[in-house]
XYZ file of C-alpha atoms in Angstrom:
417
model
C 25.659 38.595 -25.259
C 25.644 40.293 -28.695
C 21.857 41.967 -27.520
C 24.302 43.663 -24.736
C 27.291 43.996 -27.019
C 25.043 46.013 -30.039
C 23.350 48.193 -27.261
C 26.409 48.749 -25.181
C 27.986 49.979 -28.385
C 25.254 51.969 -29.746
C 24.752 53.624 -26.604
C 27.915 54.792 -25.781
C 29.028 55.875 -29.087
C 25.867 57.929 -28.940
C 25.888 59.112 -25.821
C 29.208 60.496 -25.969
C 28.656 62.129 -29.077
C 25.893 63.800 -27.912
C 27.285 64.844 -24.892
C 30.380 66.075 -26.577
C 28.489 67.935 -29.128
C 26.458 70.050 -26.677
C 29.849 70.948 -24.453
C 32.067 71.868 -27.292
C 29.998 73.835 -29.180
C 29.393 77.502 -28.025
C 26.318 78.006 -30.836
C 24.163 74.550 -28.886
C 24.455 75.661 -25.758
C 20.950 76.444 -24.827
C 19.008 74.623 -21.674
C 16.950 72.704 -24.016
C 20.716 71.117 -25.251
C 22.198 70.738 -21.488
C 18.682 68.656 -20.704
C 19.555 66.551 -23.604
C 22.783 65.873 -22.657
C 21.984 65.502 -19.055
C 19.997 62.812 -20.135
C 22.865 61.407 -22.101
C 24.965 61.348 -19.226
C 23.196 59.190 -16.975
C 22.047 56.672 -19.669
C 26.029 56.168 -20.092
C 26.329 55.837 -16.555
C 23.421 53.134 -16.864
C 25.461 51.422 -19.968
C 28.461 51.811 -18.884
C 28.457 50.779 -15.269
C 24.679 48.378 -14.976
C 25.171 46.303 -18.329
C 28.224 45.059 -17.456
C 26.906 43.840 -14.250
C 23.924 42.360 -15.210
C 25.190 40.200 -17.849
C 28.101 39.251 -15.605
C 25.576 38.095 -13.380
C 23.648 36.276 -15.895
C 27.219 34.103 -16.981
C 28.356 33.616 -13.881
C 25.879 33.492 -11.366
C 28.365 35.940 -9.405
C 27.456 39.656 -8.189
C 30.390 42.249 -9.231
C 31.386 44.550 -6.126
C 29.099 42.274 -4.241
C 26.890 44.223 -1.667
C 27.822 47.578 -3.453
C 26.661 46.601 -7.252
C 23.592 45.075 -5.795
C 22.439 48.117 -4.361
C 24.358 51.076 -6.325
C 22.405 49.013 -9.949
C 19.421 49.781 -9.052
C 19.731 53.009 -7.576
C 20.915 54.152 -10.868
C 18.414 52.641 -13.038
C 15.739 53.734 -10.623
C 17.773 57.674 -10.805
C 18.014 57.294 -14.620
C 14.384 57.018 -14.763
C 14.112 60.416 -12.648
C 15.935 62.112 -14.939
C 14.117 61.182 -17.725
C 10.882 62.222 -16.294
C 11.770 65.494 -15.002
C 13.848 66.396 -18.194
C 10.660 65.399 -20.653
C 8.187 67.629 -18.364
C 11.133 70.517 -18.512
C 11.275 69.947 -22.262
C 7.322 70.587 -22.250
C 7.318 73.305 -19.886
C 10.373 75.250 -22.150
C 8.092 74.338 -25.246
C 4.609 75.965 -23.692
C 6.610 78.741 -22.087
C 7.535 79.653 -26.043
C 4.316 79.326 -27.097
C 2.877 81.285 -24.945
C 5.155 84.278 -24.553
C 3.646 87.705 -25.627
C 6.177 88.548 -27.852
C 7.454 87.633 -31.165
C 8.807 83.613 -31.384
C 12.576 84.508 -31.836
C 15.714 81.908 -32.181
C 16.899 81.641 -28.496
C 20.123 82.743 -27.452
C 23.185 81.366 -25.524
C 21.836 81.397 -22.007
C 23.882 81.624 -18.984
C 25.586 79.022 -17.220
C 23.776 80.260 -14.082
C 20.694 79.605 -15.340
C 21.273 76.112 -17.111
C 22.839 74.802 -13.838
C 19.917 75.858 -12.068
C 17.479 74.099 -14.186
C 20.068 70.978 -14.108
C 20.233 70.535 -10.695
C 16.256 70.531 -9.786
C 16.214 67.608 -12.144
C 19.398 65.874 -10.760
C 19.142 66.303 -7.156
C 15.597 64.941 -7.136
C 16.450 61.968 -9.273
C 18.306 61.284 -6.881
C 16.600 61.906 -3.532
C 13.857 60.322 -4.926
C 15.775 56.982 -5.692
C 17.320 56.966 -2.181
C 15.447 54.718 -0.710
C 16.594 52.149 -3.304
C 19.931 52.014 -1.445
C 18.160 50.606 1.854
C 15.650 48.405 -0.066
C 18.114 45.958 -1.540
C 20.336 43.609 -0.072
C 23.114 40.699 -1.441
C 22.163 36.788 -0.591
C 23.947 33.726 -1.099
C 21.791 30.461 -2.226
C 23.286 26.962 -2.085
C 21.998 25.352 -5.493
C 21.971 21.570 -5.555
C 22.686 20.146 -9.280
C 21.522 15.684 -9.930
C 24.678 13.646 -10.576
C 25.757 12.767 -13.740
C 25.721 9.054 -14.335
C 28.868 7.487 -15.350
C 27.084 5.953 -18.510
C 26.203 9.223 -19.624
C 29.986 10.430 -19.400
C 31.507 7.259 -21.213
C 28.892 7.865 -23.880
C 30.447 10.964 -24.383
C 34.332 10.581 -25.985
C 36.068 13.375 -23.728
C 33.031 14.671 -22.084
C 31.732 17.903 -21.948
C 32.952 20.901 -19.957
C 29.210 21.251 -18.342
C 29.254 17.373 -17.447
C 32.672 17.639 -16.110
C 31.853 20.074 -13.731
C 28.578 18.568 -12.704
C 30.413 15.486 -11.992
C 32.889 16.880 -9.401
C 30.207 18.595 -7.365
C 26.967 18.671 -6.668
C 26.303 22.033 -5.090
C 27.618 25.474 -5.703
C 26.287 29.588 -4.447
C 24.438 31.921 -6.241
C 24.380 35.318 -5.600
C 20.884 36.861 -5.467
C 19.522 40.685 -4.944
C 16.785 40.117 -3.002
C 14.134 43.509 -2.459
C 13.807 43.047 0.636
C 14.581 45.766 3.482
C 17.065 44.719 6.401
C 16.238 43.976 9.511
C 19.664 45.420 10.875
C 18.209 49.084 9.772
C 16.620 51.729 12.605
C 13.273 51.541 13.275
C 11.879 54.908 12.401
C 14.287 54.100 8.832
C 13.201 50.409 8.657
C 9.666 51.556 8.514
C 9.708 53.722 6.116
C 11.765 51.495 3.545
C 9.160 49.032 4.362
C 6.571 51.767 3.090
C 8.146 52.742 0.013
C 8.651 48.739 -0.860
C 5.069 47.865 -0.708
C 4.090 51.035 -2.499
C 6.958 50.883 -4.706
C 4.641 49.572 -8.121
C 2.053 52.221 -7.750
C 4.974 54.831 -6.849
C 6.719 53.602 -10.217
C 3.664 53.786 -12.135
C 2.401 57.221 -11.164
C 5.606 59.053 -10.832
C 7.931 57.330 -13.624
C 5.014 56.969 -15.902
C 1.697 58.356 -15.677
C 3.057 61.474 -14.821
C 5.904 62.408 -17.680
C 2.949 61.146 -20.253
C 0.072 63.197 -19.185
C 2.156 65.970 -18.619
C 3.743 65.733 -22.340
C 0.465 65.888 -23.324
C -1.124 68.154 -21.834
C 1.515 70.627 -22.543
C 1.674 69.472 -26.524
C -1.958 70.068 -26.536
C -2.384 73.694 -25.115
C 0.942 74.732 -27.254
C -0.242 73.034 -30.144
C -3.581 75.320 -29.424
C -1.847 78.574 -29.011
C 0.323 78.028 -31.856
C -2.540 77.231 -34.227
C -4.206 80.675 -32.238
C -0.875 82.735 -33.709
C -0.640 81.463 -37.450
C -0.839 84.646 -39.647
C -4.154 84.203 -40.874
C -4.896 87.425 -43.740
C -8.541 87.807 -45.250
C -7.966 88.064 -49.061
C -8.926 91.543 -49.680
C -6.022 92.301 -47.105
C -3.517 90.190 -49.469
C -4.846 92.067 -52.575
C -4.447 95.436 -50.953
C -1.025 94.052 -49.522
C 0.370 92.908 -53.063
C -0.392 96.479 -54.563
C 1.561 98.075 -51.542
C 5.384 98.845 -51.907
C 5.714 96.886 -48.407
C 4.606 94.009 -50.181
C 8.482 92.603 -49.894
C 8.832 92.993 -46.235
C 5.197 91.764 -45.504
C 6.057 88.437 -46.986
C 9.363 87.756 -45.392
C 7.972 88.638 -41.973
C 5.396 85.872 -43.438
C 7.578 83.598 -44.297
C 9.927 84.102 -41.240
C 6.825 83.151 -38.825
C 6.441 79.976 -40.910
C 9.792 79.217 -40.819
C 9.886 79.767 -36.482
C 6.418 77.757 -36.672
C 7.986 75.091 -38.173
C 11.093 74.678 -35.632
C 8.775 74.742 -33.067
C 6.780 71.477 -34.563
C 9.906 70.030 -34.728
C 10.740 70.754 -31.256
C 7.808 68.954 -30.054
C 8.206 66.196 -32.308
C 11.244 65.802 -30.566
C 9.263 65.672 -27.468
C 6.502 63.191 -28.604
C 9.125 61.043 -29.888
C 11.301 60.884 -26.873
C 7.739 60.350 -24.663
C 7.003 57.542 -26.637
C 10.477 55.827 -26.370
C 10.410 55.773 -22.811
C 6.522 55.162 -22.280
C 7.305 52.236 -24.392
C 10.280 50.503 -22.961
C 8.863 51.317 -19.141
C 5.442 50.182 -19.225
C 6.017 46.726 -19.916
C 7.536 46.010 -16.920
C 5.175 48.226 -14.643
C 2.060 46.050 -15.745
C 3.854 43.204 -15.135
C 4.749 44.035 -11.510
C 1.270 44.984 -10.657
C -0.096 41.740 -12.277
C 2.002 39.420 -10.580
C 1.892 41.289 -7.192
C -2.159 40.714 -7.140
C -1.597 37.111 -8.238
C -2.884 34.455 -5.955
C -0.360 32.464 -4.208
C -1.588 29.486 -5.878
C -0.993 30.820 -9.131
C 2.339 32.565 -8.212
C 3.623 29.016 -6.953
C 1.992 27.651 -10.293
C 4.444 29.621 -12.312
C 7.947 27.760 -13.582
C 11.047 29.029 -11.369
C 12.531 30.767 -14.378
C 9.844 33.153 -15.421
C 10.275 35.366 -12.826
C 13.982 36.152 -12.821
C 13.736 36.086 -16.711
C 10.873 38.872 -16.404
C 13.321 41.191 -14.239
C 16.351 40.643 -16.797
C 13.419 41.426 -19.607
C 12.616 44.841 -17.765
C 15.937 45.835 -17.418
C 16.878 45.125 -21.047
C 13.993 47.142 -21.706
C 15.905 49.986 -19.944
C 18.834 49.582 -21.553
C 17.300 49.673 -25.146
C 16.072 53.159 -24.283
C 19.294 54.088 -22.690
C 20.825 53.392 -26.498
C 18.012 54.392 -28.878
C 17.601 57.926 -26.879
C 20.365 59.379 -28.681
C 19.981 58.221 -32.009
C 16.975 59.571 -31.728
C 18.041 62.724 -31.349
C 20.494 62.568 -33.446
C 18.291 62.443 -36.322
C 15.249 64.626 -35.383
C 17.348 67.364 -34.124
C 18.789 68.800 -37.139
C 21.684 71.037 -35.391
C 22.888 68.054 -33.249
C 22.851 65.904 -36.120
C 24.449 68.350 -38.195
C 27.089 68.922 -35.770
C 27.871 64.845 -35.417
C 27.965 64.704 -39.099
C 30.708 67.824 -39.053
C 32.845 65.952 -36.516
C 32.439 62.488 -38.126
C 33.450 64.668 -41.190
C 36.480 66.660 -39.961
C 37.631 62.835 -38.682
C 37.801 61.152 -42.121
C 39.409 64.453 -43.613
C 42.425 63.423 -41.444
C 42.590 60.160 -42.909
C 42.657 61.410 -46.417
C 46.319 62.097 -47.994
C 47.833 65.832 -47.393
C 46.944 67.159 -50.635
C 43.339 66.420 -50.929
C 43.011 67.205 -47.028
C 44.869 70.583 -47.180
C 42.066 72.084 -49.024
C 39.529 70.360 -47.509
C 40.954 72.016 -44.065
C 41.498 75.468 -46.242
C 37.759 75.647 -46.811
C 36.705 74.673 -43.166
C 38.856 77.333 -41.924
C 37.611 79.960 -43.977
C 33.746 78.709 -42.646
C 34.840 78.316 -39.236
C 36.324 82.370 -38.691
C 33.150 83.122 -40.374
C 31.234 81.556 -37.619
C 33.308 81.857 -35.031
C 31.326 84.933 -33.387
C 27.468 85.237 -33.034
C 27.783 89.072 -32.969
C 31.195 90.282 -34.240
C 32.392 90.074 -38.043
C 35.055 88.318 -39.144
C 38.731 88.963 -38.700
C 39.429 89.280 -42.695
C 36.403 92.050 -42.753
C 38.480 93.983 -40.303
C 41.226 96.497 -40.240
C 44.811 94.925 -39.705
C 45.132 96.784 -36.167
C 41.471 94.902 -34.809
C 42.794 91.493 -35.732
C 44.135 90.801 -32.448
C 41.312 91.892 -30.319
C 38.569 89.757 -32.318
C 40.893 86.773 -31.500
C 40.861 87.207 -28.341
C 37.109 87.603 -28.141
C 36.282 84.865 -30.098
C 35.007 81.910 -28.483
C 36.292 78.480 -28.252
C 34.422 76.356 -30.953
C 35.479 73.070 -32.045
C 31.526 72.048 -33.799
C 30.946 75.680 -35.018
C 30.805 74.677 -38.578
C 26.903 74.789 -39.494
C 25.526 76.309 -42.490
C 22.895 78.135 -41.248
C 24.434 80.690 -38.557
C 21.251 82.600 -37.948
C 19.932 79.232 -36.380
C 22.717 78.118 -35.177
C 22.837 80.658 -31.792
C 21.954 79.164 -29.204
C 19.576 77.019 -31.180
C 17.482 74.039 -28.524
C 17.173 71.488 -31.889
């Protein structure tokens, strides 16, 4: 219980936050952002809607929703783990295509909404066709458990008894609700058949697709961007930086120097970020993958051998295992990215500001103000630069901002990390 209480916290708070940050705020909203938050959003809807089950089930022996929350669980879990598959190879694929682009590495700007739905919904929709068959594979069972009498010496020993005795006492037997994968028999044929595929090639399936494949692709991509990059470092023979400093372009030379260092440095950031999140999920995922495969080429001599409990406590293991990455995800991000993390500190910020007494927060929201019309347009200057007749039409092109406030604005447009 306080396992699921910590990570049900953590995850929401962070989830939220990040998915918050990346909708309000007009300067993060890039396709490397909306990934990131697309991942957010389904490990809340893992949090939010599986944790509660699962531990309910563990308490109570009782399935919430019944039928429905024994297949609809894992169909999420199973759709969350699509997601973050296809959204670490698109988070390579962005990376390599910025590597390798012929021109100069530039910040990116705000992209379209047409064009971030369109990468959104390649991810989403096969998450979850892939995960359909999830829906069909599981089904609800009711087991009558027998529990041994307690002995009336053992309940006069105890003054008052206790509640676990008590109930023992008064009956013997009770039902346990169990998700057994295990395709109906009630389904079509042609459908029946091809559940009964996918669940006998559903280890290998999860192993290739969910895990082999996001990790060799991460790589692979990290390694021929990390070669091109090296390939494009301004590398100058020294008689060139002799003849250089003795130039009057000397200035410009080395802030177009500088700048590529500066853009070669976000970009090993970026695929930090990448790495990172790769390793989080390899980690928390592969436990339980090796552990299916293992026991499904057991003997049945050995697989009878094992204790009753080790089995169910293995599943409730993997899926813990889910839910850890479904919290740490965004504090991870949270921290690498530095514009996301900025941006949570702002809010978290602005909120204590309100708590603070009028005169202390009056000035404190004087300042902000000032920052935030400063900000408030990638393109335009501000409204106290203008003429008194323009005022008007810069407000009404400025965009809605409520996280604009970020020191930097010349990485702030449109910025992926």
């Amino acid at each position: 219980m306080l396992l699921a209480l910590v990570l049900f916290a953590a995850g929401i708070v962070g989830n939220l936050a990040l998915m918050c940050i990346v909708w309000h705020n007009f300067y993060l909203k890039s396709a490397w952002n909306c990934i990131l938050a697309g991942l957010a959003f389904w490990d809340f809807i893992v949090l939010f809607f599986c944790l509660p089950v699962v531990v309910f089930h563990e308490l109570t022996l009782k399935r919430l929703l019944g039928d429905l929350s024994c297949r609809l669980v894992p169909y999420l879990e199973v759709t969350s783990l699509g997601v973050a598959t296809f959204s670490l190879c698109a988070l390579s694929i962005d990376r390599f295509h910025a590597a390798t682009d012929p021109g100069p590495l530039q910040t990116p700007k705000v992209e379209s909404c047409q064009s971030i739905l369109s990468k959104l919904s390649v991810i989403w929709v096969g998450s979850l066709v892939l995960a359909a068959p999830e829906l069909l594979l599981w089904q609800l069972l009711q087991e009558t458990v027998s529990l041994p009498m307690v002995s009336s010496d053992l309940l006069q020993s105890q003054p008052g008894g206790s509640l676990i005795a008590n109930l023992r006492a008064r009956k013997d037997t009770f039902k346990v609700d169990i998700c057994v994968r295990e395709p109906s028999v009630e389904l079509p044929e042609n459908i029946y058949a091809l559940v009964l595929t996918y669940h006998e090639a559903r280890m290998w399936w999860f192993f290739g697709c969910y895990i082999c494949l996001p990790l060799l692709f991460t790589l692979a991509c990290d390694l021929v961007t990390r070669q091109v990059l090296a390939q494009r470092l301004p590398q100058q023979p020294i008689a060139e930086k002799v003849t250089i400093r003795c130039s009057s372009s000397s200035s410009s030379s080395s802030s177009s120097t500088k700048k590529k260092k500066k853009q070669h440095g976000r970009e090993q950031r970026l695929r930090t970020t990448v790495m990172a999140l790769t390793i989080l999920y390899i980690t928390c995922n592969l436990p339980e993958s090796i552990c299916n495969i293992t026991l499904a080429y057991l003997s049945v001599h050995m697989s009878s051998a094992l204790p009753a409990l080790v089995l169910p406590a293995l599943g409730l293991f993997g899926q813990f295992l889910l839910f850890v990455r479904c919290s740490a995800s965004p504090v991870l991000l949270l921290f690498l990215c530095r514009s996301l993390g900025q941006a949570f500190m702002d809010c978290c910020c602005c909120c204590c500001e309100e708590c603070l007494p009028d005169g202390t927060s009056s000035s404190s929201s004087s300042a902000s103000t000032t920052a935030t019309s400063n900000l408030s347009s990638p393109t335009s200057l501000s409204p106290s630069s203008l003429p008194p007749f323009s005022k008007e039409d810069t407000k009404v092109t400025e965009p809605a901002v409520c996280y604009d406030i970020v020191k930097n604005s010349s990485t702030a447009i449109g910025t992926p990390c």
